[in-house]
mmCIF file with all atom_site columns, C-alpha atoms and ligand atoms in Angstrom:
data_model
loop_
_atom_site.group_PDB
_atom_site.id
_atom_site.type_symbol
_atom_site.label_atom_id
_atom_site.label_alt_id
_atom_site.label_comp_id
_atom_site.label_asym_id
_atom_site.label_entity_id
_atom_site.label_seq_id
_atom_site.pdbx_PDB_ins_code
_atom_site.Cartn_x
_atom_site.Cartn_y
_atom_site.Cartn_z
_atom_site.occupancy
_atom_site.B_iso_or_equiv
_atom_site.pdbx_formal_charge
_atom_site.auth_seq_id
_atom_site.auth_comp_id
_atom_site.auth_asym_id
_atom_site.auth_atom_id
_atom_site.pdbx_PDB_model_num
ATOM   1   C  CA  . MET A 1 1   ? 11.919  -11.483 -11.950 1.00 54.00 ? 1   MET A CA  1
ATOM   2   C  CA  . SER A 1 2   ? 12.280  -9.445  -14.477 1.00 56.00 ? 2   SER A CA  1
ATOM   3   C  CA  . MET A 1 3   ? 15.852  -8.796  -16.120 1.00 54.00 ? 3   MET A CA  1
ATOM   4   C  CA  . ASN A 1 4   ? 17.390  -4.965  -16.217 1.00 57.00 ? 4   ASN A CA  1
ATOM   5   C  CA  . ALA A 1 5   ? 14.707  -3.858  -13.767 1.00 63.00 ? 5   ALA A CA  1
ATOM   6   C  CA  . THR A 1 6   ? 16.541  -1.344  -11.736 1.00 92.00 ? 6   THR A CA  1
ATOM   7   C  CA  . TYR A 1 7   ? 14.041  0.869   -9.580  1.00 97.00 ? 7   TYR A CA  1
ATOM   8   C  CA  . LYS A 1 8   ? 14.721  4.353   -8.640  1.00 97.00 ? 8   LYS A CA  1
ATOM   9   C  CA  . ALA A 1 9   ? 13.507  5.423   -5.145  1.00 97.00 ? 9   ALA A CA  1
ATOM   10  C  CA  . LYS A 1 10  ? 10.728  8.233   -5.636  1.00 97.00 ? 10  LYS A CA  1
ATOM   11  C  CA  . GLU A 1 11  ? 10.753  11.445  -4.035  1.00 97.00 ? 11  GLU A CA  1
ATOM   12  C  CA  . PHE A 1 12  ? 7.659   12.753  -2.258  1.00 97.00 ? 12  PHE A CA  1
ATOM   13  C  CA  . ASN A 1 13  ? 7.177   16.194  -1.407  1.00 93.00 ? 13  ASN A CA  1
ATOM   14  C  CA  . LEU A 1 14  ? 5.297   15.340  1.772   1.00 97.00 ? 14  LEU A CA  1
ATOM   15  C  CA  . SER A 1 15  ? 5.590   17.138  5.134   1.00 97.00 ? 15  SER A CA  1
ATOM   16  C  CA  . GLY A 1 16  ? 3.523   19.253  7.497   1.00 96.00 ? 16  GLY A CA  1
ATOM   17  C  CA  . LEU A 1 17  ? 0.966   16.468  7.816   1.00 97.00 ? 17  LEU A CA  1
ATOM   18  C  CA  . THR A 1 18  ? -1.612  16.585  10.614  1.00 96.00 ? 18  THR A CA  1
ATOM   19  C  CA  . GLY A 1 19  ? -0.871  13.999  13.230  1.00 96.00 ? 19  GLY A CA  1
ATOM   20  C  CA  . ILE A 1 20  ? 2.228   12.202  11.333  1.00 97.00 ? 20  ILE A CA  1
ATOM   21  C  CA  . SER A 1 21  ? 5.125   13.921  12.166  1.00 98.00 ? 21  SER A CA  1
ATOM   22  C  CA  . ASP A 1 22  ? 7.950   15.055  9.611   1.00 98.00 ? 22  ASP A CA  1
ATOM   23  C  CA  . LYS A 1 23  ? 10.258  12.786  11.788  1.00 98.00 ? 23  LYS A CA  1
ATOM   24  C  CA  . THR A 1 24  ? 8.019   9.809   11.256  1.00 98.00 ? 24  THR A CA  1
ATOM   25  C  CA  . LEU A 1 25  ? 7.805   10.645  7.548   1.00 98.00 ? 25  LEU A CA  1
ATOM   26  C  CA  . GLU A 1 26  ? 11.861  11.096  7.166   1.00 98.00 ? 26  GLU A CA  1
ATOM   27  C  CA  . MET A 1 27  ? 12.438  7.808   8.919   1.00 98.00 ? 27  MET A CA  1
ATOM   28  C  CA  . HIS A 1 28  ? 9.408   6.147   6.354   1.00 98.00 ? 28  HIS A CA  1
ATOM   29  C  CA  . PHE A 1 29  ? 11.026  7.609   3.447   1.00 98.00 ? 29  PHE A CA  1
ATOM   30  C  CA  . LYS A 1 30  ? 14.342  5.946   4.623   1.00 98.00 ? 30  LYS A CA  1
ATOM   31  C  CA  . LEU A 1 31  ? 12.346  2.457   5.245   1.00 98.00 ? 31  LEU A CA  1
ATOM   32  C  CA  . TYR A 1 32  ? 10.738  2.971   1.752   1.00 98.00 ? 32  TYR A CA  1
ATOM   33  C  CA  . GLU A 1 33  ? 14.300  3.205   0.096   1.00 98.00 ? 33  GLU A CA  1
ATOM   34  C  CA  . GLY A 1 34  ? 15.373  0.380   1.739   1.00 98.00 ? 34  GLY A CA  1
ATOM   35  C  CA  . TYR A 1 35  ? 12.546  -1.723  -0.188  1.00 98.00 ? 35  TYR A CA  1
ATOM   36  C  CA  . VAL A 1 36  ? 13.792  -0.223  -3.414  1.00 98.00 ? 36  VAL A CA  1
ATOM   37  C  CA  . LYS A 1 37  ? 17.370  -1.341  -2.742  1.00 98.00 ? 37  LYS A CA  1
ATOM   38  C  CA  . ALA A 1 38  ? 16.510  -4.637  -1.574  1.00 98.00 ? 38  ALA A CA  1
ATOM   39  C  CA  . THR A 1 39  ? 14.097  -5.238  -4.753  1.00 97.00 ? 39  THR A CA  1
ATOM   40  C  CA  . ASN A 1 40  ? 17.195  -4.071  -6.881  1.00 97.00 ? 40  ASN A CA  1
ATOM   41  C  CA  . ASP A 1 41  ? 19.780  -6.377  -5.129  1.00 97.00 ? 41  ASP A CA  1
ATOM   42  C  CA  . LEU A 1 42  ? 17.150  -9.317  -5.271  1.00 96.00 ? 42  LEU A CA  1
ATOM   43  C  CA  . ASN A 1 43  ? 16.972  -8.950  -8.951  1.00 96.00 ? 43  ASN A CA  1
ATOM   44  C  CA  . GLU A 1 44  ? 20.790  -8.665  -9.389  1.00 95.00 ? 44  GLU A CA  1
ATOM   45  C  CA  . ARG A 1 45  ? 21.454  -11.758 -7.364  1.00 95.00 ? 45  ARG A CA  1
ATOM   46  C  CA  . ILE A 1 46  ? 18.838  -13.574 -9.438  1.00 95.00 ? 46  ILE A CA  1
ATOM   47  C  CA  . SER A 1 47  ? 20.245  -12.297 -12.600 1.00 94.00 ? 47  SER A CA  1
ATOM   48  C  CA  . VAL A 1 48  ? 23.669  -13.684 -11.632 1.00 94.00 ? 48  VAL A CA  1
ATOM   49  C  CA  . VAL A 1 49  ? 22.097  -17.483 -11.190 1.00 94.00 ? 49  VAL A CA  1
ATOM   50  C  CA  . LEU A 1 50  ? 20.515  -17.116 -14.501 1.00 93.00 ? 50  LEU A CA  1
ATOM   51  C  CA  . VAL A 1 51  ? 23.580  -15.973 -16.597 1.00 91.00 ? 51  VAL A CA  1
ATOM   52  C  CA  . GLU A 1 52  ? 23.864  -18.871 -18.500 1.00 86.00 ? 52  GLU A CA  1
ATOM   53  C  CA  . GLY A 1 53  ? 20.027  -19.034 -18.951 1.00 90.00 ? 53  GLY A CA  1
ATOM   54  C  CA  . LYS A 1 54  ? 19.428  -21.811 -16.751 1.00 91.00 ? 54  LYS A CA  1
ATOM   55  C  CA  . VAL A 1 55  ? 19.432  -23.012 -13.050 1.00 93.00 ? 55  VAL A CA  1
ATOM   56  C  CA  . GLU A 1 56  ? 21.558  -25.552 -12.013 1.00 92.00 ? 56  GLU A CA  1
ATOM   57  C  CA  . GLN A 1 57  ? 20.542  -28.086 -9.434  1.00 93.00 ? 57  GLN A CA  1
ATOM   58  C  CA  . ASP A 1 58  ? 22.889  -26.790 -6.934  1.00 93.00 ? 58  ASP A CA  1
ATOM   59  C  CA  . GLU A 1 59  ? 21.903  -23.348 -7.224  1.00 94.00 ? 59  GLU A CA  1
ATOM   60  C  CA  . MET A 1 60  ? 18.154  -23.988 -6.598  1.00 95.00 ? 60  MET A CA  1
ATOM   61  C  CA  . PRO A 1 61  ? 17.729  -23.467 -2.945  1.00 95.00 ? 61  PRO A CA  1
ATOM   62  C  CA  . ALA A 1 62  ? 19.346  -20.227 -3.094  1.00 94.00 ? 62  ALA A CA  1
ATOM   63  C  CA  . TYR A 1 63  ? 17.439  -19.222 -6.211  1.00 96.00 ? 63  TYR A CA  1
ATOM   64  C  CA  . SER A 1 64  ? 14.303  -20.154 -4.542  1.00 96.00 ? 64  SER A CA  1
ATOM   65  C  CA  . GLU A 1 65  ? 14.740  -18.442 -1.575  1.00 96.00 ? 65  GLU A CA  1
ATOM   66  C  CA  . LEU A 1 66  ? 15.822  -15.354 -3.328  1.00 96.00 ? 66  LEU A CA  1
ATOM   67  C  CA  . THR A 1 67  ? 12.902  -15.481 -5.572  1.00 96.00 ? 67  THR A CA  1
ATOM   68  C  CA  . ARG A 1 68  ? 10.344  -16.095 -2.748  1.00 96.00 ? 68  ARG A CA  1
ATOM   69  C  CA  . ARG A 1 69  ? 11.739  -12.826 -1.024  1.00 96.00 ? 69  ARG A CA  1
ATOM   70  C  CA  . LEU A 1 70  ? 10.712  -10.785 -4.421  1.00 96.00 ? 70  LEU A CA  1
ATOM   71  C  CA  . GLY A 1 71  ? 6.844   -10.639 -3.328  1.00 96.00 ? 71  GLY A CA  1
ATOM   72  C  CA  . PHE A 1 72  ? 7.805   -9.203  0.009   1.00 98.00 ? 72  PHE A CA  1
ATOM   73  C  CA  . GLU A 1 73  ? 10.460  -6.668  -1.266  1.00 98.00 ? 73  GLU A CA  1
ATOM   74  C  CA  . TYR A 1 74  ? 8.457   -5.521  -4.478  1.00 97.00 ? 74  TYR A CA  1
ATOM   75  C  CA  . ASN A 1 75  ? 5.321   -5.130  -2.478  1.00 98.00 ? 75  ASN A CA  1
ATOM   76  C  CA  . GLY A 1 76  ? 7.119   -3.142  0.046   1.00 98.00 ? 76  GLY A CA  1
ATOM   77  C  CA  . MET A 1 77  ? 8.177   -0.887  -2.385  1.00 98.00 ? 77  MET A CA  1
ATOM   78  C  CA  . VAL A 1 78  ? 5.023   -0.545  -4.443  1.00 98.00 ? 78  VAL A CA  1
ATOM   79  C  CA  . LEU A 1 79  ? 2.585   -0.147  -1.533  1.00 98.00 ? 79  LEU A CA  1
ATOM   80  C  CA  . HIS A 1 80  ? 4.661   2.763   0.219   1.00 98.00 ? 80  HIS A CA  1
ATOM   81  C  CA  . GLU A 1 81  ? 4.321   4.306   -3.024  1.00 98.00 ? 81  GLU A CA  1
ATOM   82  C  CA  . TYR A 1 82  ? 0.840   4.098   -2.967  1.00 98.00 ? 82  TYR A CA  1
ATOM   83  C  CA  . TYR A 1 83  ? 0.723   5.155   0.494   1.00 98.00 ? 83  TYR A CA  1
ATOM   84  C  CA  . PHE A 1 84  ? 2.994   8.545   0.283   1.00 98.00 ? 84  PHE A CA  1
ATOM   85  C  CA  . ASP A 1 85  ? 0.962   9.199   -3.139  1.00 97.00 ? 85  ASP A CA  1
ATOM   86  C  CA  . ASN A 1 86  ? -2.523  9.246   -1.282  1.00 97.00 ? 86  ASN A CA  1
ATOM   87  C  CA  . LEU A 1 87  ? -1.275  11.555  1.370   1.00 97.00 ? 87  LEU A CA  1
ATOM   88  C  CA  . GLN A 1 88  ? -1.171  15.090  1.459   1.00 96.00 ? 88  GLN A CA  1
ATOM   89  C  CA  . LYS A 1 89  ? -0.544  18.356  3.606   1.00 94.00 ? 89  LYS A CA  1
ATOM   90  C  CA  . GLY A 1 90  ? -4.357  19.929  4.123   1.00 84.00 ? 90  GLY A CA  1
ATOM   91  C  CA  . GLY A 1 91  ? -6.129  16.859  2.972   1.00 73.00 ? 91  GLY A CA  1
ATOM   92  C  CA  . GLY A 1 92  ? -9.561  18.283  4.322   1.00 71.00 ? 92  GLY A CA  1
ATOM   93  C  CA  . THR A 1 93  ? -12.089 16.811  6.363   1.00 75.00 ? 93  THR A CA  1
ATOM   94  C  CA  . GLY A 1 94  ? -11.173 13.374  6.124   1.00 89.00 ? 94  GLY A CA  1
ATOM   95  C  CA  . ASP A 1 95  ? -14.008 12.296  4.007   1.00 93.00 ? 95  ASP A CA  1
ATOM   96  C  CA  . PRO A 1 96  ? -14.311 12.971  0.290   1.00 93.00 ? 96  PRO A CA  1
ATOM   97  C  CA  . ALA A 1 97  ? -17.168 15.101  -1.023  1.00 91.00 ? 97  ALA A CA  1
ATOM   98  C  CA  . GLN A 1 98  ? -20.253 13.150  -1.253  1.00 90.00 ? 98  GLN A CA  1
ATOM   99  C  CA  . THR A 1 99  ? -20.841 13.722  -4.847  1.00 91.00 ? 99  THR A CA  1
ATOM   100 C  CA  . SER A 1 100 ? -17.325 12.315  -5.814  1.00 93.00 ? 100 SER A CA  1
ATOM   101 C  CA  . GLN A 1 101 ? -16.651 9.461   -7.617  1.00 94.00 ? 101 GLN A CA  1
ATOM   102 C  CA  . PHE A 1 102 ? -15.146 7.548   -4.704  1.00 96.00 ? 102 PHE A CA  1
ATOM   103 C  CA  . ALA A 1 103 ? -18.248 8.299   -2.114  1.00 96.00 ? 103 ALA A CA  1
ATOM   104 C  CA  . LYS A 1 104 ? -20.651 7.131   -5.023  1.00 95.00 ? 104 LYS A CA  1
ATOM   105 C  CA  . ALA A 1 105 ? -18.477 3.797   -5.517  1.00 96.00 ? 105 ALA A CA  1
ATOM   106 C  CA  . ALA A 1 106 ? -18.489 3.307   -1.873  1.00 97.00 ? 106 ALA A CA  1
ATOM   107 C  CA  . GLU A 1 107 ? -22.075 3.623   -1.628  1.00 96.00 ? 107 GLU A CA  1
ATOM   108 C  CA  . THR A 1 108 ? -22.616 1.256   -4.664  1.00 95.00 ? 108 THR A CA  1
ATOM   109 C  CA  . SER A 1 109 ? -20.372 -1.388  -3.490  1.00 97.00 ? 109 SER A CA  1
ATOM   110 C  CA  . PHE A 1 110 ? -21.252 -0.998  0.312   1.00 98.00 ? 110 PHE A CA  1
ATOM   111 C  CA  . GLY A 1 111 ? -24.587 0.477   0.949   1.00 97.00 ? 111 GLY A CA  1
ATOM   112 C  CA  . SER A 1 112 ? -23.302 3.811   2.422   1.00 97.00 ? 112 SER A CA  1
ATOM   113 C  CA  . TYR A 1 113 ? -19.787 5.220   2.571   1.00 97.00 ? 113 TYR A CA  1
ATOM   114 C  CA  . ASN A 1 114 ? -20.007 5.032   6.369   1.00 97.00 ? 114 ASN A CA  1
ATOM   115 C  CA  . VAL A 1 115 ? -20.348 1.383   6.073   1.00 98.00 ? 115 VAL A CA  1
ATOM   116 C  CA  . TRP A 1 116 ? -17.369 1.406   3.870   1.00 98.00 ? 116 TRP A CA  1
ATOM   117 C  CA  . LYS A 1 117 ? -15.373 3.569   6.255   1.00 98.00 ? 117 LYS A CA  1
ATOM   118 C  CA  . ALA A 1 118 ? -16.255 1.327   9.315   1.00 98.00 ? 118 ALA A CA  1
ATOM   119 C  CA  . ASP A 1 119 ? -14.996 -1.434  7.280   1.00 98.00 ? 119 ASP A CA  1
ATOM   120 C  CA  . PHE A 1 120 ? -11.840 0.005   6.137   1.00 98.00 ? 120 PHE A CA  1
ATOM   121 C  CA  . VAL A 1 121 ? -11.062 1.536   9.596   1.00 98.00 ? 121 VAL A CA  1
ATOM   122 C  CA  . GLY A 1 122 ? -11.874 -1.690  11.140  1.00 98.00 ? 122 GLY A CA  1
ATOM   123 C  CA  . ILE A 1 123 ? -9.159  -3.471  9.045   1.00 98.00 ? 123 ILE A CA  1
ATOM   124 C  CA  . GLY A 1 124 ? -6.717  -0.772  9.924   1.00 98.00 ? 124 GLY A CA  1
ATOM   125 C  CA  . LYS A 1 125 ? -7.239  -1.659  13.511  1.00 98.00 ? 125 LYS A CA  1
ATOM   126 C  CA  . MET A 1 126 ? -6.861  -5.525  13.232  1.00 97.00 ? 126 MET A CA  1
ATOM   127 C  CA  . ARG A 1 127 ? -3.823  -6.866  15.249  1.00 94.00 ? 127 ARG A CA  1
ATOM   128 C  CA  . GLY A 1 128 ? -1.055  -7.835  13.323  1.00 95.00 ? 128 GLY A CA  1
ATOM   129 C  CA  . VAL A 1 129 ? 1.523   -6.333  11.004  1.00 97.00 ? 129 VAL A CA  1
ATOM   130 C  CA  . GLY A 1 130 ? 0.587   -4.888  7.635   1.00 98.00 ? 130 GLY A CA  1
ATOM   131 C  CA  . TRP A 1 131 ? -1.726  -2.943  5.223   1.00 98.00 ? 131 TRP A CA  1
ATOM   132 C  CA  . ALA A 1 132 ? -5.547  -1.962  5.037   1.00 98.00 ? 132 ALA A CA  1
ATOM   133 C  CA  . ILE A 1 133 ? -6.068  -1.372  1.554   1.00 98.00 ? 133 ILE A CA  1
ATOM   134 C  CA  . CYS A 1 134 ? -9.401  -0.504  -0.638  1.00 98.00 ? 134 CYS A CA  1
ATOM   135 C  CA  . TYR A 1 135 ? -9.210  -2.122  -4.084  1.00 98.00 ? 135 TYR A CA  1
ATOM   136 C  CA  . GLN A 1 136 ? -11.235 -1.705  -7.087  1.00 96.00 ? 136 GLN A CA  1
ATOM   137 C  CA  . ASN A 1 137 ? -12.088 -4.957  -9.230  1.00 95.00 ? 137 ASN A CA  1
ATOM   138 C  CA  . PRO A 1 138 ? -11.520 -3.589  -12.717 1.00 92.00 ? 138 PRO A CA  1
ATOM   139 C  CA  . SER A 1 139 ? -14.116 -5.918  -14.128 1.00 92.00 ? 139 SER A CA  1
ATOM   140 C  CA  . ASN A 1 140 ? -17.112 -4.452  -12.407 1.00 93.00 ? 140 ASN A CA  1
ATOM   141 C  CA  . GLY A 1 141 ? -16.090 -1.222  -10.861 1.00 93.00 ? 141 GLY A CA  1
ATOM   142 C  CA  . ARG A 1 142 ? -16.676 -2.314  -7.361  1.00 95.00 ? 142 ARG A CA  1
ATOM   143 C  CA  . LEU A 1 143 ? -14.623 -1.282  -4.084  1.00 97.00 ? 143 LEU A CA  1
ATOM   144 C  CA  . SER A 1 144 ? -13.790 -4.239  -1.575  1.00 98.00 ? 144 SER A CA  1
ATOM   145 C  CA  . ASN A 1 145 ? -11.214 -3.443  1.633   1.00 98.00 ? 145 ASN A CA  1
ATOM   146 C  CA  . HIS A 1 146 ? -8.491  -6.020  2.389   1.00 98.00 ? 146 HIS A CA  1
ATOM   147 C  CA  . TRP A 1 147 ? -6.266  -7.070  5.177   1.00 98.00 ? 147 TRP A CA  1
ATOM   148 C  CA  . ILE A 1 148 ? -2.637  -7.321  3.768   1.00 98.00 ? 148 ILE A CA  1
ATOM   149 C  CA  . THR A 1 149 ? -0.281  -9.260  5.705   1.00 98.00 ? 149 THR A CA  1
ATOM   150 C  CA  . LEU A 1 150 ? 3.391   -8.110  5.904   1.00 98.00 ? 150 LEU A CA  1
ATOM   151 C  CA  . HIS A 1 151 ? 3.163   -6.632  2.197   1.00 98.00 ? 151 HIS A CA  1
ATOM   152 C  CA  . GLU A 1 152 ? 2.534   -9.389  0.138   1.00 97.00 ? 152 GLU A CA  1
ATOM   153 C  CA  . THR A 1 153 ? -0.331  -11.960 1.616   1.00 97.00 ? 153 THR A CA  1
ATOM   154 C  CA  . GLY A 1 154 ? -3.871  -10.773 0.766   1.00 97.00 ? 154 GLY A CA  1
ATOM   155 C  CA  . ASN A 1 155 ? -3.247  -8.576  -2.486  1.00 97.00 ? 155 ASN A CA  1
ATOM   156 C  CA  . VAL A 1 156 ? -5.989  -9.544  -5.065  1.00 97.00 ? 156 VAL A CA  1
ATOM   157 C  CA  . ALA A 1 157 ? -4.632  -10.415 -8.298  1.00 96.00 ? 157 ALA A CA  1
ATOM   158 C  CA  . GLY A 1 158 ? -5.721  -7.689  -10.748 1.00 95.00 ? 158 GLY A CA  1
ATOM   159 C  CA  . PHE A 1 159 ? -7.362  -5.810  -8.704  1.00 96.00 ? 159 PHE A CA  1
ATOM   160 C  CA  . THR A 1 160 ? -6.536  -2.120  -8.438  1.00 95.00 ? 160 THR A CA  1
ATOM   161 C  CA  . PRO A 1 161 ? -5.113  -0.418  -5.198  1.00 97.00 ? 161 PRO A CA  1
ATOM   162 C  CA  . ILE A 1 162 ? -7.708  2.889   -4.528  1.00 97.00 ? 162 ILE A CA  1
ATOM   163 C  CA  . LEU A 1 163 ? -6.524  3.759   -1.186  1.00 98.00 ? 163 LEU A CA  1
ATOM   164 C  CA  . VAL A 1 164 ? -3.704  2.423   0.918   1.00 98.00 ? 164 VAL A CA  1
ATOM   165 C  CA  . MET A 1 165 ? -3.025  2.867   4.688   1.00 98.00 ? 165 MET A CA  1
ATOM   166 C  CA  . ASP A 1 166 ? 0.363   1.651   6.262   1.00 98.00 ? 166 ASP A CA  1
ATOM   167 C  CA  . VAL A 1 167 ? -0.642  0.107   9.560   1.00 98.00 ? 167 VAL A CA  1
ATOM   168 C  CA  . TRP A 1 168 ? 2.726   -1.164  10.475  1.00 98.00 ? 168 TRP A CA  1
ATOM   169 C  CA  . GLU A 1 169 ? 3.836   0.321   13.744  1.00 97.00 ? 169 GLU A CA  1
ATOM   170 C  CA  . HIS A 1 170 ? 6.631   1.996   12.280  1.00 97.00 ? 170 HIS A CA  1
ATOM   171 C  CA  . ALA A 1 171 ? 4.126   4.232   10.473  1.00 98.00 ? 171 ALA A CA  1
ATOM   172 C  CA  . PHE A 1 172 ? 3.030   5.831   13.692  1.00 98.00 ? 172 PHE A CA  1
ATOM   173 C  CA  . LEU A 1 173 ? 5.220   4.714   16.797  1.00 97.00 ? 173 LEU A CA  1
ATOM   174 C  CA  . LEU A 1 174 ? 7.204   7.901   16.936  1.00 97.00 ? 174 LEU A CA  1
ATOM   175 C  CA  . ASP A 1 175 ? 4.063   9.730   17.468  1.00 98.00 ? 175 ASP A CA  1
ATOM   176 C  CA  . TYR A 1 176 ? 1.631   7.416   19.020  1.00 98.00 ? 176 TYR A CA  1
ATOM   177 C  CA  . LYS A 1 177 ? 1.871   4.356   21.549  1.00 97.00 ? 177 LYS A CA  1
ATOM   178 C  CA  . PRO A 1 178 ? 1.406   1.174   19.926  1.00 94.00 ? 178 PRO A CA  1
ATOM   179 C  CA  . ALA A 1 179 ? -2.022  0.679   21.257  1.00 95.00 ? 179 ALA A CA  1
ATOM   180 C  CA  . GLU A 1 180 ? -3.022  3.973   20.040  1.00 97.00 ? 180 GLU A CA  1
ATOM   181 C  CA  . ARG A 1 181 ? -3.482  2.745   16.451  1.00 97.00 ? 181 ARG A CA  1
ATOM   182 C  CA  . PRO A 1 182 ? -6.824  4.261   16.113  1.00 97.00 ? 182 PRO A CA  1
ATOM   183 C  CA  . LYS A 1 183 ? -5.370  7.920   16.647  1.00 97.00 ? 183 LYS A CA  1
ATOM   184 C  CA  . TYR A 1 184 ? -3.044  7.374   14.002  1.00 98.00 ? 184 TYR A CA  1
ATOM   185 C  CA  . ILE A 1 185 ? -5.706  6.192   11.403  1.00 98.00 ? 185 ILE A CA  1
ATOM   186 C  CA  . GLU A 1 186 ? -7.869  9.319   12.295  1.00 96.00 ? 186 GLU A CA  1
ATOM   187 C  CA  . ALA A 1 187 ? -4.753  11.355  11.707  1.00 97.00 ? 187 ALA A CA  1
ATOM   188 C  CA  . PHE A 1 188 ? -4.324  9.262   8.093   1.00 98.00 ? 188 PHE A CA  1
ATOM   189 C  CA  . PHE A 1 189 ? -7.928  10.327  7.288   1.00 97.00 ? 189 PHE A CA  1
ATOM   190 C  CA  . SER A 1 190 ? -7.356  13.934  7.945   1.00 96.00 ? 190 SER A CA  1
ATOM   191 C  CA  . ASN A 1 191 ? -4.392  13.670  5.136   1.00 97.00 ? 191 ASN A CA  1
ATOM   192 C  CA  . ILE A 1 192 ? -6.076  11.982  2.567   1.00 97.00 ? 192 ILE A CA  1
ATOM   193 C  CA  . ALA A 1 193 ? -5.351  13.216  -0.984  1.00 95.00 ? 193 ALA A CA  1
ATOM   194 C  CA  . TRP A 1 194 ? -8.653  12.442  -2.225  1.00 95.00 ? 194 TRP A CA  1
ATOM   195 C  CA  . ASP A 1 195 ? -7.811  13.802  -5.666  1.00 92.00 ? 195 ASP A CA  1
ATOM   196 C  CA  . ALA A 1 196 ? -5.277  11.394  -5.986  1.00 93.00 ? 196 ALA A CA  1
ATOM   197 C  CA  . VAL A 1 197 ? -7.294  8.632   -5.033  1.00 95.00 ? 197 VAL A CA  1
ATOM   198 C  CA  . GLU A 1 198 ? -10.180 9.573   -7.526  1.00 93.00 ? 198 GLU A CA  1
ATOM   199 C  CA  . GLN A 1 199 ? -7.538  9.396   -10.215 1.00 93.00 ? 199 GLN A CA  1
ATOM   200 C  CA  . ARG A 1 200 ? -7.014  5.817   -9.627  1.00 95.00 ? 200 ARG A CA  1
ATOM   201 C  CA  . LEU A 1 201 ? -10.370 4.832   -9.837  1.00 92.00 ? 201 LEU A CA  1
ATOM   202 C  CA  . LYS A 1 202 ? -11.066 3.328   -13.049 1.00 71.00 ? 202 LYS A CA  1
ATOM   203 C  CA  . LYS A 1 203 ? -13.576 5.383   -15.367 1.00 61.00 ? 203 LYS A CA  1
ATOM   204 C  CA  . ILE A 1 204 ? -16.347 3.034   -14.932 1.00 58.00 ? 204 ILE A CA  1
ATOM   205 C  CA  . THR A 1 205 ? -19.814 4.734   -15.754 1.00 54.00 ? 205 THR A CA  1
ATOM   206 C  CA  . GLY A 1 206 ? -22.049 2.609   -13.078 1.00 57.00 ? 206 GLY A CA  1
ATOM   207 C  CA  . VAL A 1 207 ? -20.500 0.633   -10.786 1.00 63.00 ? 207 VAL A CA  1
ATOM   208 C  CA  . GLN A 1 208 ? -22.426 -2.784  -10.452 1.00 63.00 ? 208 GLN A CA  1
ATOM   209 C  CA  . SER A 1 209 ? -23.886 -3.680  -7.268  1.00 60.00 ? 209 SER A CA  1
ATOM   210 C  CA  . ALA A 1 210 ? -23.466 -6.499  -5.312  1.00 55.00 ? 210 ALA A CA  1
ATOM   211 C  CA  . ARG A 1 211 ? -26.802 -7.778  -6.498  1.00 50.00 ? 211 ARG A CA  1
ATOM   212 C  CA  . ALA A 1 212 ? -26.193 -7.163  -10.255 1.00 44.00 ? 212 ALA A CA  1
HETATM 213 FE FE1 . FE2 B 2 .   ? 5.971   1.584   6.135   1.00 67.65 ? 301 FE2 B FE1 1
#
């Protein structure tokens, strides 16, 4: 934990998406605010334990449990911020411009943008509760897609989230049936803020290919 870390929920100017209703977004913003509050609460409770600068033996079980929960709540907060930030009204055709840095990085990393997309969408369709995330490895600029269970299992240390898709059922259940996750994924792609995605890419000239 870090002391005095009080997070404020961000405001997202997001509505009128294609295939993701305002009702869903409003409910989702509330859930996000819950993660911010839970993160602050955990940090506060841990700081109470640490008030004398040590953890007494009888405090250890409660302290351990609070600390374990930090990974869930912190990632729940942060991933939702990435998610809302990579959505916008009128996101476009669903795919980035072929000349964009993202399309080029996907091509270098996967052979083609379409293969990158098939992988990302495939991960999004995996059964279970979690996220599909495209990360960039800062050491070589390459992109890779990952399944994150819940919020905290599967994130790669030091990698930068570039495109983040929530596939918990709460992200689409007001708009689609549980079995209709592919429709939600399609809707997600039609609302991607590719400019925001592009800004997350580290400015590396020449992403190293897999064979490099
Ligand atoms: Fe969510």
